[in-house]
Coordinates of C-alpha atoms and ligand atoms in Angstrom, one line a residue:
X28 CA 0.0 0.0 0.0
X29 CA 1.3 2.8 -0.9
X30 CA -0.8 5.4 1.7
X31 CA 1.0 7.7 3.5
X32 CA 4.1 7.2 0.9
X33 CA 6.2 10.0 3.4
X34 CA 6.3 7.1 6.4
X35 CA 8.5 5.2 4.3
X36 CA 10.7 7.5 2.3
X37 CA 14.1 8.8 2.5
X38 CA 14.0 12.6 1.6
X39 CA 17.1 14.3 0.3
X40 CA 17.3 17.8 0.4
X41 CA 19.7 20.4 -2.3
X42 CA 19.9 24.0 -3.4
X43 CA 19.5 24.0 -7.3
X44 CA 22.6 26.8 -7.2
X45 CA 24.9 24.5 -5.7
X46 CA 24.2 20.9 -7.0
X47 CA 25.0 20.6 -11.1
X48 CA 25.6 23.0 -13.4
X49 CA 24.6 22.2 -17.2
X50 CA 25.2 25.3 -19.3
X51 CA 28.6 26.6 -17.8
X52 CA 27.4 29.6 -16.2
X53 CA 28.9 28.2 -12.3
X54 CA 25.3 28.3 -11.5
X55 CA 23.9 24.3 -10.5
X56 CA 20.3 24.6 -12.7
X57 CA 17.6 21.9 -13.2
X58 CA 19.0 20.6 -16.1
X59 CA 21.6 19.5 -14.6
X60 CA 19.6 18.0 -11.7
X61 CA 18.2 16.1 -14.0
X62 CA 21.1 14.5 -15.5
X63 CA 21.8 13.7 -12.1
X64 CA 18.6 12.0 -10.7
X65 CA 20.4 8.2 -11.9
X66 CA 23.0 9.2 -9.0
X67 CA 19.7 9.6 -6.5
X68 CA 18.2 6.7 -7.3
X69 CA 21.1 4.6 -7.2
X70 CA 21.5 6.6 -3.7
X71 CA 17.8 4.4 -2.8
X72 CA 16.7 8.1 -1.8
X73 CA 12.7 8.7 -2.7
X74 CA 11.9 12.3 -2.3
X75 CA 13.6 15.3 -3.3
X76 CA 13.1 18.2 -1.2
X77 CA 14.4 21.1 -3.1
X78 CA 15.4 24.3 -1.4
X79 CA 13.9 28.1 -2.3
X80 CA 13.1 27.7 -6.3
X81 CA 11.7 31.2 -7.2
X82 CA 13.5 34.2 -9.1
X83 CA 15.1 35.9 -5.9
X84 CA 17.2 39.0 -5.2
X85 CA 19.4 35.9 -3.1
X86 CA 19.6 38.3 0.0
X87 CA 18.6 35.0 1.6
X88 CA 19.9 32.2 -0.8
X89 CA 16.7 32.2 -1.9
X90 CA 14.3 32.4 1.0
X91 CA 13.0 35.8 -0.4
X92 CA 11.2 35.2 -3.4
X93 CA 10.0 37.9 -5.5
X94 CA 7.4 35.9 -7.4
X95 CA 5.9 32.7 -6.5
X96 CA 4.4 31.5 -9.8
X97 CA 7.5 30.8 -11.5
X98 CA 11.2 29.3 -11.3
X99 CA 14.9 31.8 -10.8
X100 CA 16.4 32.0 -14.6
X101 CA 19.4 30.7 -13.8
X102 CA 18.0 27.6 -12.6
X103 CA 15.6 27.4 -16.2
X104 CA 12.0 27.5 -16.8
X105 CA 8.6 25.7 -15.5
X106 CA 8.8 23.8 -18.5
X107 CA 12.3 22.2 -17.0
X108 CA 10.9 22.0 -13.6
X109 CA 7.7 19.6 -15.2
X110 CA 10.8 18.0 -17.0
X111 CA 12.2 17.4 -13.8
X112 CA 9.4 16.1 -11.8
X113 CA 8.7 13.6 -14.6
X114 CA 11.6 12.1 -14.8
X115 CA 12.1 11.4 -10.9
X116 CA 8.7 10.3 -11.0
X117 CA 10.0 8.0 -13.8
X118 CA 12.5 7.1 -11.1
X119 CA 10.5 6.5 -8.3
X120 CA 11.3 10.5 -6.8
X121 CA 8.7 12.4 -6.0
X122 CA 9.6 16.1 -5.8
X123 CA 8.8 18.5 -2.6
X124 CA 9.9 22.1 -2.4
X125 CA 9.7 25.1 -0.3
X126 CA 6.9 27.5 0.8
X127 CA 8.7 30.1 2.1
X128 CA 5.6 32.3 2.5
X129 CA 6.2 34.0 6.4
X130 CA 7.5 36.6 4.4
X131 CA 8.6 37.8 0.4
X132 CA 11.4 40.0 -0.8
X133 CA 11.0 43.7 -0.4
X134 CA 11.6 43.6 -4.1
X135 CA 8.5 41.5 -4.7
X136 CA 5.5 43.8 -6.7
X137 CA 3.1 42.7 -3.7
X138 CA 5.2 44.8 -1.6
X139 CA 6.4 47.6 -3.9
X140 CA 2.6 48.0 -4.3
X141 CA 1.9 48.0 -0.5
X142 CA 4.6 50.5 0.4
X143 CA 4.0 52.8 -2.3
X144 CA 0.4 54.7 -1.0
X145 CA -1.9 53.4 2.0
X146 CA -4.4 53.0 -1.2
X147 CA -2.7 50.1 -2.6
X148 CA -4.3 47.2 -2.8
X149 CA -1.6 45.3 -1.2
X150 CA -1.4 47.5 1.6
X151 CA -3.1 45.5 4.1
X152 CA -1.0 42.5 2.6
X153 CA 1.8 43.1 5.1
X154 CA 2.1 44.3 8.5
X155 CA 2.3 47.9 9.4
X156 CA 2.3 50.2 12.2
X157 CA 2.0 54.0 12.2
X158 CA 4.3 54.7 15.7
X159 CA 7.5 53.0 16.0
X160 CA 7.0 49.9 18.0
X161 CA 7.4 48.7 21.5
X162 CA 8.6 45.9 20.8
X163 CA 10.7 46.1 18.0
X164 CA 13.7 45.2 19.5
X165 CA 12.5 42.0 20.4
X166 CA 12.0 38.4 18.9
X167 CA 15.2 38.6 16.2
X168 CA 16.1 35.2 14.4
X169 CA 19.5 36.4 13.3
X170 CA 21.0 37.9 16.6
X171 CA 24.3 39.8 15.4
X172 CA 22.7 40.3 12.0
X173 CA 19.5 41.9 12.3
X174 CA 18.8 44.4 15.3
X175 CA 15.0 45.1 15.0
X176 CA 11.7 43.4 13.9
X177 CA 10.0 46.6 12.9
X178 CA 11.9 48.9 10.5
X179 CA 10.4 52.2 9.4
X180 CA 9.9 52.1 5.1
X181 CA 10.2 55.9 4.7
X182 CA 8.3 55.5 1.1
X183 CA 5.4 53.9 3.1
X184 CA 5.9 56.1 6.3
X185 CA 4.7 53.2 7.9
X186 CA 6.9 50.6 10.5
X187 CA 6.6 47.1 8.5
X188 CA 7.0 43.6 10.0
X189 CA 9.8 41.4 9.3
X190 CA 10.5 38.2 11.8
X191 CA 13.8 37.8 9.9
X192 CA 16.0 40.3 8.1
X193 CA 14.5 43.6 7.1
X194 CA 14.3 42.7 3.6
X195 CA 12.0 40.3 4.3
X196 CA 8.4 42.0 5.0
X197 CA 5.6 39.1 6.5
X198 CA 2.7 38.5 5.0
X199 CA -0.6 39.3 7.2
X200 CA -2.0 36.1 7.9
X201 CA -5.2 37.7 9.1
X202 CA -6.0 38.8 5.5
X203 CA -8.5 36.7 3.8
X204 CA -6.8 37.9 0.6
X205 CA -3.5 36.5 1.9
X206 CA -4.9 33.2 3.0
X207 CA -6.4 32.8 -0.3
X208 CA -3.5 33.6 -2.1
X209 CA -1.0 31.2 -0.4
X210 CA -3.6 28.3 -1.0
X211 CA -3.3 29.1 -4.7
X212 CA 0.4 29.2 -4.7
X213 CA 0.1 25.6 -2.9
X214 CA -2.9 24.6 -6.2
X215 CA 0.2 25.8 -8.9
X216 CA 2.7 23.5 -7.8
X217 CA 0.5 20.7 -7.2
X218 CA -1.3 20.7 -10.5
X219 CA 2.4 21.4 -11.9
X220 CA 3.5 17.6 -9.8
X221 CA 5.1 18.1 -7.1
X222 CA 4.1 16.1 -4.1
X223 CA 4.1 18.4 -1.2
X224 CA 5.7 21.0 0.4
X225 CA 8.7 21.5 3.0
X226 CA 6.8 24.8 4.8
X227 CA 9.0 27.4 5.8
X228 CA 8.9 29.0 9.6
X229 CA 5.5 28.1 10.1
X230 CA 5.8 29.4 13.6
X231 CA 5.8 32.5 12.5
X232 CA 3.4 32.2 9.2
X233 CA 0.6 31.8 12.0
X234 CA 1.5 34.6 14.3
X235 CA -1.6 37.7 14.7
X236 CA 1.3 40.2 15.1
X237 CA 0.4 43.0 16.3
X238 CA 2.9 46.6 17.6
X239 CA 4.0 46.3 20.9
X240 CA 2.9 42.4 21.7
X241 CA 6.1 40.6 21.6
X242 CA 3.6 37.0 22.0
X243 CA 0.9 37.0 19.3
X244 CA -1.5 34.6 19.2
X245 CA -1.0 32.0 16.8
X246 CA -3.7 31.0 14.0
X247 CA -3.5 27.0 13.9
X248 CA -7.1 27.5 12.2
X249 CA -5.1 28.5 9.0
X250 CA -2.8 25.4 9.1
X251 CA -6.4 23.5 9.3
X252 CA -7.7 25.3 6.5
X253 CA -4.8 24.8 4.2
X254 CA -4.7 21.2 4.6
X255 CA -8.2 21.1 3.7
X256 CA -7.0 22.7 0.7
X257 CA -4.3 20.8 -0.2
X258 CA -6.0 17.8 0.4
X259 CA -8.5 18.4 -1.5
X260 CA -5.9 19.3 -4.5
X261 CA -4.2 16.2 -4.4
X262 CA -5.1 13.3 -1.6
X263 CA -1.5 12.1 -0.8
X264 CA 0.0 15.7 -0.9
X265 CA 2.5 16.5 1.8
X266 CA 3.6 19.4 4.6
X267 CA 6.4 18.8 6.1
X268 CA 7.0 21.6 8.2
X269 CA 9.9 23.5 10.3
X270 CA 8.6 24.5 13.6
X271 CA 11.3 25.0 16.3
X272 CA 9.2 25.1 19.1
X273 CA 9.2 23.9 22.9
X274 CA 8.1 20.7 22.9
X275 CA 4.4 21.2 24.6
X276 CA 3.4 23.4 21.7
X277 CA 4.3 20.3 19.1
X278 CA 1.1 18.5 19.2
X279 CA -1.1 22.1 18.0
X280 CA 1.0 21.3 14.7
X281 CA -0.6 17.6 13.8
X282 CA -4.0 16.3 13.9
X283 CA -5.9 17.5 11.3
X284 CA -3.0 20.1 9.8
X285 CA 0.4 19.1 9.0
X286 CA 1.9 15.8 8.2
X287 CA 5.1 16.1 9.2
X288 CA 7.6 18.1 11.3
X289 CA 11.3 18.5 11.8
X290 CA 12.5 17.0 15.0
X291 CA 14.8 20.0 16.3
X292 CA 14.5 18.2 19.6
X293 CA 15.7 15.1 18.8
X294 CA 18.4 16.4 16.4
X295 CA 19.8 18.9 19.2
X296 CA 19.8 15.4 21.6
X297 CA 21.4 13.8 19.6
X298 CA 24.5 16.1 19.0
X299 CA 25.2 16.2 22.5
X300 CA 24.8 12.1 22.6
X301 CA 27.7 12.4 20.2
X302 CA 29.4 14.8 21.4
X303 CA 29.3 13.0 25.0
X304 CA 29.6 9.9 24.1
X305 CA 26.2 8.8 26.0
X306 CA 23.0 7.7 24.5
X307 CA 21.1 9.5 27.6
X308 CA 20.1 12.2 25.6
X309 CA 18.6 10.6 23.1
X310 CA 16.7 7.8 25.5
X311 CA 15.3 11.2 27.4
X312 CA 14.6 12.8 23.4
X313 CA 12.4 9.2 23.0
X314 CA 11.0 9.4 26.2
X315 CA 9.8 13.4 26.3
X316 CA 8.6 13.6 22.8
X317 CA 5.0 13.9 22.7
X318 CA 3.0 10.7 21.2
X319 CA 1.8 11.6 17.2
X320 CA -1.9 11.3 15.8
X321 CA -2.4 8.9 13.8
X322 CA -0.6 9.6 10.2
X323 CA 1.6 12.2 11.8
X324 CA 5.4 12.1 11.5
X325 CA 8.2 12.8 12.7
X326 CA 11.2 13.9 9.7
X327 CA 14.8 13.5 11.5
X328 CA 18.2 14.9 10.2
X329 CA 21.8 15.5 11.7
X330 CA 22.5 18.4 9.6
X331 CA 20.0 20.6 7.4
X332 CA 21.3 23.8 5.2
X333 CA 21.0 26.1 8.3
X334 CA 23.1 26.6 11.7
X335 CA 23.2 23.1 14.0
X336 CA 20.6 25.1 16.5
X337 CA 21.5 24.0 20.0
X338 CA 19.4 26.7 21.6
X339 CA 17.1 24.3 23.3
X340 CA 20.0 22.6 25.2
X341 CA 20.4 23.9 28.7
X342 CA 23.4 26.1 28.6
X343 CA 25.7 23.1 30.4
X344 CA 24.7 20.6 27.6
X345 CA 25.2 23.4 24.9
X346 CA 29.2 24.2 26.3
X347 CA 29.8 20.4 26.1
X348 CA 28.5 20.5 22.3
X349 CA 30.1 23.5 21.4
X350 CA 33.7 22.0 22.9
X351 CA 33.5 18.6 21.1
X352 CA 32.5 20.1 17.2
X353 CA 32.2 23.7 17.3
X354 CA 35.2 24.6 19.6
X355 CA 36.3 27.6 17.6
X356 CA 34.5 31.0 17.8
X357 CA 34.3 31.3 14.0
X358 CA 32.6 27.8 13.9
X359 CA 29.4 29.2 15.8
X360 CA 26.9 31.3 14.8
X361 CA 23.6 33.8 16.2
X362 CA 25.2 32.4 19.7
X363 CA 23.5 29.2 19.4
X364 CA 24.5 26.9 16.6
X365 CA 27.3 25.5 14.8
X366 CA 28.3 26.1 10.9
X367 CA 29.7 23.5 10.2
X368 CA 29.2 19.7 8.0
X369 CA 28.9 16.2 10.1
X370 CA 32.2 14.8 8.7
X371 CA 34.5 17.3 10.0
X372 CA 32.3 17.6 13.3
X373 CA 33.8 14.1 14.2
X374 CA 36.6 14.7 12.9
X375 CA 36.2 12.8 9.1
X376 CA 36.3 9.4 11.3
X377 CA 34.5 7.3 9.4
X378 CA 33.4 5.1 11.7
X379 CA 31.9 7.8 14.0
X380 CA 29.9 9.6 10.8
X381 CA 28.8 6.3 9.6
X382 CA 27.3 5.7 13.6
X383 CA 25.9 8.8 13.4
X384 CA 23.7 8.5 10.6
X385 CA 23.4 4.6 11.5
X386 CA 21.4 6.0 14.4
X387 CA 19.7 8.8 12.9
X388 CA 18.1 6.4 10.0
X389 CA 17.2 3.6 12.6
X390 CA 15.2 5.9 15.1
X391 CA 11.5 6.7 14.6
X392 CA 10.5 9.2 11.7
X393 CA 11.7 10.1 8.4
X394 CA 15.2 10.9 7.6
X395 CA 16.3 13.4 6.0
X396 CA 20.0 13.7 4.2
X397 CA 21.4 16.7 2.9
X398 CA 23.1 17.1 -0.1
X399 CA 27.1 15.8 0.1
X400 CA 26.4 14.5 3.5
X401 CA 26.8 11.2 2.0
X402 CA 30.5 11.7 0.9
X403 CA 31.7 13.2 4.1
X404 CA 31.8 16.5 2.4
X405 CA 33.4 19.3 4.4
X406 CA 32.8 23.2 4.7
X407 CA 34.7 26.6 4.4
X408 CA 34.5 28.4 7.6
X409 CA 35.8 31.4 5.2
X410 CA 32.8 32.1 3.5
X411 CA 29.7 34.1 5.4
X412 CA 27.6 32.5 7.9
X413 CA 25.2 29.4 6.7
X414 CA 26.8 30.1 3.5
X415 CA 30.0 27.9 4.6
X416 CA 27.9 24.3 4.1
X417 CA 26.4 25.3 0.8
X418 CA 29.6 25.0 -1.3
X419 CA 28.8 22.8 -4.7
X420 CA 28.6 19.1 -4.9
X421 CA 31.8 17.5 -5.3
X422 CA 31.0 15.5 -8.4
X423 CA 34.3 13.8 -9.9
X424 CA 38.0 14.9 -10.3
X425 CA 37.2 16.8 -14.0
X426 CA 37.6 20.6 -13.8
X427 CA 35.4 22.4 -10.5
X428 CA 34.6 19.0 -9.3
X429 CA 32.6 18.2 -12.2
X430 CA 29.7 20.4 -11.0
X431 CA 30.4 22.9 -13.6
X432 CA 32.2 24.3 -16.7
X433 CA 32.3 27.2 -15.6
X434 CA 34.9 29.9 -14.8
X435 CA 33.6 31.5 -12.1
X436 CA 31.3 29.5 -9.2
X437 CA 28.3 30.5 -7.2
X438 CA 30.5 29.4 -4.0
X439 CA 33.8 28.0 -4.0
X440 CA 34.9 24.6 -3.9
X441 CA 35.5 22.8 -0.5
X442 CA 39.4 21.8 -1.0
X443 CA 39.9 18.2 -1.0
X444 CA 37.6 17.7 -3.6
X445 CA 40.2 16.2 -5.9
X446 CA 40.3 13.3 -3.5
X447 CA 36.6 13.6 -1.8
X448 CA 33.8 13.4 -5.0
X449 CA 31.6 10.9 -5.9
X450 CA 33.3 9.3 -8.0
X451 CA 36.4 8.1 -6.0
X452 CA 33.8 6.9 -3.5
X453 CA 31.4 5.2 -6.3
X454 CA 34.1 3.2 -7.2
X455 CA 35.4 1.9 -3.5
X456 CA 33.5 -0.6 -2.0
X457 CA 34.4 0.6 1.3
X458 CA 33.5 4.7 1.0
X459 CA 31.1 6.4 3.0
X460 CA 29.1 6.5 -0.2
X461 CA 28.6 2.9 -0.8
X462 CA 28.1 2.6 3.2
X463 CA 25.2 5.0 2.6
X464 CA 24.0 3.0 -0.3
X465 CA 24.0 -0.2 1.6
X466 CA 22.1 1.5 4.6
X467 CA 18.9 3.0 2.8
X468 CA 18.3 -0.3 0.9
X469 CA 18.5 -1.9 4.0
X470 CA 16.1 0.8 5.5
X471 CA 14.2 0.4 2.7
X472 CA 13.7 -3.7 3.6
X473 CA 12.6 -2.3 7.4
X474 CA 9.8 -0.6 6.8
X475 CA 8.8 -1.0 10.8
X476 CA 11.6 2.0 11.3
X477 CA 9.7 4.6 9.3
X478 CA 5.8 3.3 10.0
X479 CA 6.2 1.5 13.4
X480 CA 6.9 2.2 16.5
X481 CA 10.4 2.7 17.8
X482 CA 11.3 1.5 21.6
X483 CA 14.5 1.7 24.0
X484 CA 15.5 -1.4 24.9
X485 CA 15.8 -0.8 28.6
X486 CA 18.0 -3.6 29.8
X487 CA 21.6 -3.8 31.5
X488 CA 24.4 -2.6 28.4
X489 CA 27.5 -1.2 28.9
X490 CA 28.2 2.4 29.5
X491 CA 27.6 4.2 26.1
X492 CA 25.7 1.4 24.1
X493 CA 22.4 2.0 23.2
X494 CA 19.4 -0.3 22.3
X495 CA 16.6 0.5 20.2
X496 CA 13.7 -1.6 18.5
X497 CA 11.3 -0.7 15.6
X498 CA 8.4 -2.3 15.8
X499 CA 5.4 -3.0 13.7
X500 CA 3.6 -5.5 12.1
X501 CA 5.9 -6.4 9.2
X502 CA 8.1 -7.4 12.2
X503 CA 11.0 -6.6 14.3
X504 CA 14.3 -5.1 14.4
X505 CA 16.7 -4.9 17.2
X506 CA 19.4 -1.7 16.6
X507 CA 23.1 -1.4 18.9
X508 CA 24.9 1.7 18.8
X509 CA 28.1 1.5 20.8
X510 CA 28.8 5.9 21.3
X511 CA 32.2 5.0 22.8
X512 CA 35.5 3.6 21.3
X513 CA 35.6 1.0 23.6
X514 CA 34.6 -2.2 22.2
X515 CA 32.2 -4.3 24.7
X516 CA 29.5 -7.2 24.5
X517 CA 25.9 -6.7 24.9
X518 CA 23.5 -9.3 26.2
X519 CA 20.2 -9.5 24.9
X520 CA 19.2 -12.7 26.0
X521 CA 15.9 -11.2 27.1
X522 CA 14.9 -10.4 23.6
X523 CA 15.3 -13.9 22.4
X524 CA 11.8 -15.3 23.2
X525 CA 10.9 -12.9 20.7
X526 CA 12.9 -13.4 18.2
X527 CA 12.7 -16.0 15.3
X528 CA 15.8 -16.7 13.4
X529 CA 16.9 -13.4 14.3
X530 CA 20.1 -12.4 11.2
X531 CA 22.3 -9.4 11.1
X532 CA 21.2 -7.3 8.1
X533 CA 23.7 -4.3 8.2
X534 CA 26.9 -3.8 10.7
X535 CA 30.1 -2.1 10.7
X536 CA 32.4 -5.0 10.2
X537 CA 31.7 -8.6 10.0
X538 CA 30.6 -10.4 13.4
X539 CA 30.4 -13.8 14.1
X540 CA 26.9 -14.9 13.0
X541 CA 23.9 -14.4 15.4
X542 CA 22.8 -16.7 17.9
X543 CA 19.4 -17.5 18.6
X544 CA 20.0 -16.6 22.6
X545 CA 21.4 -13.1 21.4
X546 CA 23.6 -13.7 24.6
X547 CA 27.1 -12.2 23.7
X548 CA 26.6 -9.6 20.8
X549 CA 30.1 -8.2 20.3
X550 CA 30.0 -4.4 19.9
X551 CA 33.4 -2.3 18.2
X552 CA 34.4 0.8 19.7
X553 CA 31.9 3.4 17.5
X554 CA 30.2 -0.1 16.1
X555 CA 26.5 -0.6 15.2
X556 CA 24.7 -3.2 14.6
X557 CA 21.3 -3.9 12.9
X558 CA 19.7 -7.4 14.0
X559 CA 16.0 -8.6 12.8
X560 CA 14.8 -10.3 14.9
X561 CA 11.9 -11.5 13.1
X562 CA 9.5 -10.9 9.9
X563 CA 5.9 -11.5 10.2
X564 CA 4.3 -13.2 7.0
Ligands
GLC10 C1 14.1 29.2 7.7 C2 15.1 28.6 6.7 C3 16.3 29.6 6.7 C4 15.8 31.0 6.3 C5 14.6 31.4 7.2 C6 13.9 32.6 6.6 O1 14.5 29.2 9.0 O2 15.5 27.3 7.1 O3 17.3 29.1 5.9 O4 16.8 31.9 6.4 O5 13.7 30.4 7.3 O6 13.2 32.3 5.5

């Protein structure tokens, strides 16, 4: 059955800009994301989750569009964006991108319109206020970059919204108009294929901000409402959404309205099980996060293309973090995240990445990868902010990497790419690449991690190991995930009554066979292992 296709995927996630060039401008463009998508599917990856797509000033690397209805120029046309969804269809990719509508550009027409005479039609499209507000010091996303949430517009003579940098006016959610038209944005891009939507900020799409009230209400009503919508549009249509919020609020988010959101939680847990070497956080990350509606889902990821965002770490857990991968000043960023790519956060030690994501695809939810993350890919701590993990795919050895002709790149190369590309890895049986390849088809064979339920094994294990089972009824698996370098032996004898001819389906180096009394399961230092333990008819 094919219902609820998100529960089972694998989503990959890529800026256009950064990923393939195809007509030697140093631009990545669909065309050649399309002459990539054999390299996806060989990957076993099944939905593409495509960063900011629209013609953009790029104040934001996209995430400040200035018309919704169509694609940037230097990525190509609609008609290659059709092209494109077709052929991952073709492939067995479905195709999700982002609705970045919190806010627009200040260069978008809507809000040219709005600031140019309190007649406009668009006016009442965005947020104003008449007196310089109370508050508008308050609530920044971007501390160090961006000082107020209310700037004065002198055309306007108006104070005008913006949750994130001033050239990013919000949208007035409490404008019929504005509801309307983000439905319709939604109706476009379905009828045009795609299957769903990453949402941007949603937060903050819902807030009734008003001047001087730092804590707006929020509108869930809207989230309702658009589901409705998009539901209606197309049945199996997804929102996946990012909502960074404390973990009591989660549950307003599902039921009813979105399908899917980020796990910020469980991501910021389990950096600092990494970083200390102790699966306590995550156990606690299991334990604390609220139980899901039915059809609701959790999406997980190590790293996406912002900050690592460690802010809801108490400030003792967020030192330890900081010490073990972002130990330099110049590694952090807006005071609490971290810049930086998984590989050289553990220190391009294979063994410890492949753990990491070992863990990450075996808990509960949907991952997520992000582009390069498969090859270990590194960053460039010299470029701006965010901007240091969105260097271009590292394609091959040919000239820039293989991701373009070009003469002059969007972003630099990462150095090392000579040796680090795709196509070193594609042809070594024992690169991080073919690790990854090996893990999602085995993830695909376990479809109890993504659609069942996911339990800690709460028995006696050595300090740093921890067990984990997805459960459902295709069956069983058992997971071991040894934190430390210390290699020990776990018992889990008192799993055997369940098992039935229980076999290792993925590890990082050849045990001896299984036992049926799963007495003495031998654990490497950083080792994982990934045991069914049984398969129901
Ligand atoms: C989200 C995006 C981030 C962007 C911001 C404003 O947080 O992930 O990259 O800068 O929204 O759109």
């Amino acid at each position: 059955m094919n219902e609820r296709w998100y529960s089972k995927a694998v989503v990959y996630c890529l800026d256009i800009d950064t990923f393939q060039d195809s007509d030697g401008d140093g631009v990545g463009d669909i065309r050649g994301l399309i002459g990539r998508l054999d390299y996806l599917a060989r990957l076993g990856i099944t939905c593409l989750w495509l960063h900011p797509i629209h013609p953009s000033p790029n104040r934001d690397d996209g995430y400040d569009a200035t018309d919704f209805y169509n694609v940037d120029p230097r990525f190509g046309t609609l008609g290659d964006f059709t092209e494109l969804v077709h052929e991952a269809r073709n492939l067995g990719i479905r195709v999700i991108i982002d609705l970045v509508v919190n806010h627009v550009s200040n260069e978008h027409p809507w809000f040219q319109s709005a600031r140019s005479s309190p007649d406009s039609p668009y006016r009442d499209w965005f947020v104003w206020s008449d007196e310089a507000p109370s508050d508008r010091r308050q609530g920044m996303v971007f501390p160090g970059e961006q000082d107020e949430t209310w700037t004065y517009d002198r055309t306007a003579k108006a104070w005008f919204y913006h949750r994130f940098y001033d050239f990013q006016p919000d949208l007035n959610i409490t404008n019929p108009q504005v509801r309307e038209e983000i439905k319709k944005i939604c109706s476009f891009w379905l009828q045009l294929g795609v299957s769903g939507f990453r949402m941007d900020a949603v937060p903050f799409i819902i807030e009734r901000t008003e001047p001087g009230n730092p804590n707006p209400e929020k509108d869930f009503e809207f989230l309702s409402e658009l589901r409705q919508h998009v539901q209606w549009r197309q049945g199996d249509a997804l929102l996946l959404a990012e909502a960074n919020v404390e973990p009591a609020e989660l549950t307003d988010y599902f039921g009813g309205r979105l399908h899917m959101l980020f796990d910020f939680m469980l991501n910021a847990r389990l950096m600092l099980a990494l970083a200390r070497q102790d699966p306590e956080p995550v156990i606690d990350a299991l334990r604390d996060t609220p139980a899901l509606p039915d059809g609701a889902q959790w999406a997980t990821f190590l790293r996406n293309h912002d900050e690592v965002d460690l802010s809801r770490l108490t400030a003792d857990q967020r030192a330890d973090v900081f010490e073990a991968f972002g130990p330099d000043e110049n590694m952090r960023l807006y005071d609490r995240g971290i810049r930086r790519r998984l590989a050289p956060m553990l220190g391009n030690d294979m063994r410890r990445i492949q753990l990491a994501y070992s863990l990450q695809f075996s808990l509960r939810g949907t991952p997520v990868l992000r582009y390069g993350e498969e090859l270990g890919m590194g960053e460039d701590l010299s470029l701006d902010g965010r901007m240091a993990i969105r260097t271009p795919m590292q394609w091959s050895q040919a000239k820039n990497a293989g991701f373009s002709d070009g003469d002059s790149l969007v972003r630099p190369l990462v150095e090392g790419w000579e040796t680090l590309n795709a196509t070193v890895q594609r042809n070594d049986r024992q690169s991080l690449l073919s690790w990854f390849e090996r893990m999602i088809h085995t993830l695909r064979e376990a479809p109890e991690v993504g659609a069942g339920s996911c339990q800690h094994v709460d028995v006696q294990v050595p300090r740093g190991v921890l067990a984990h089972r997805a459960i459902d009824r295709t069956g069983s698996v058992l997971f071991l995930h040894n934190l430390t370098d210390t290699a020990c032996e776990v018992d889990m004898s008192s799993l055997a009554a369940d098992a039935d001819h229980p076999v290792e389906v993925l590890s990082d180096e050849g045990y001896d066979p299984i036992t049926e009394d799963l007495a003495k399961l031998a654990l490497n230092g950083y080792g994982f292992r990934w045991i069914r333990l049984r398969r129901e008819p």
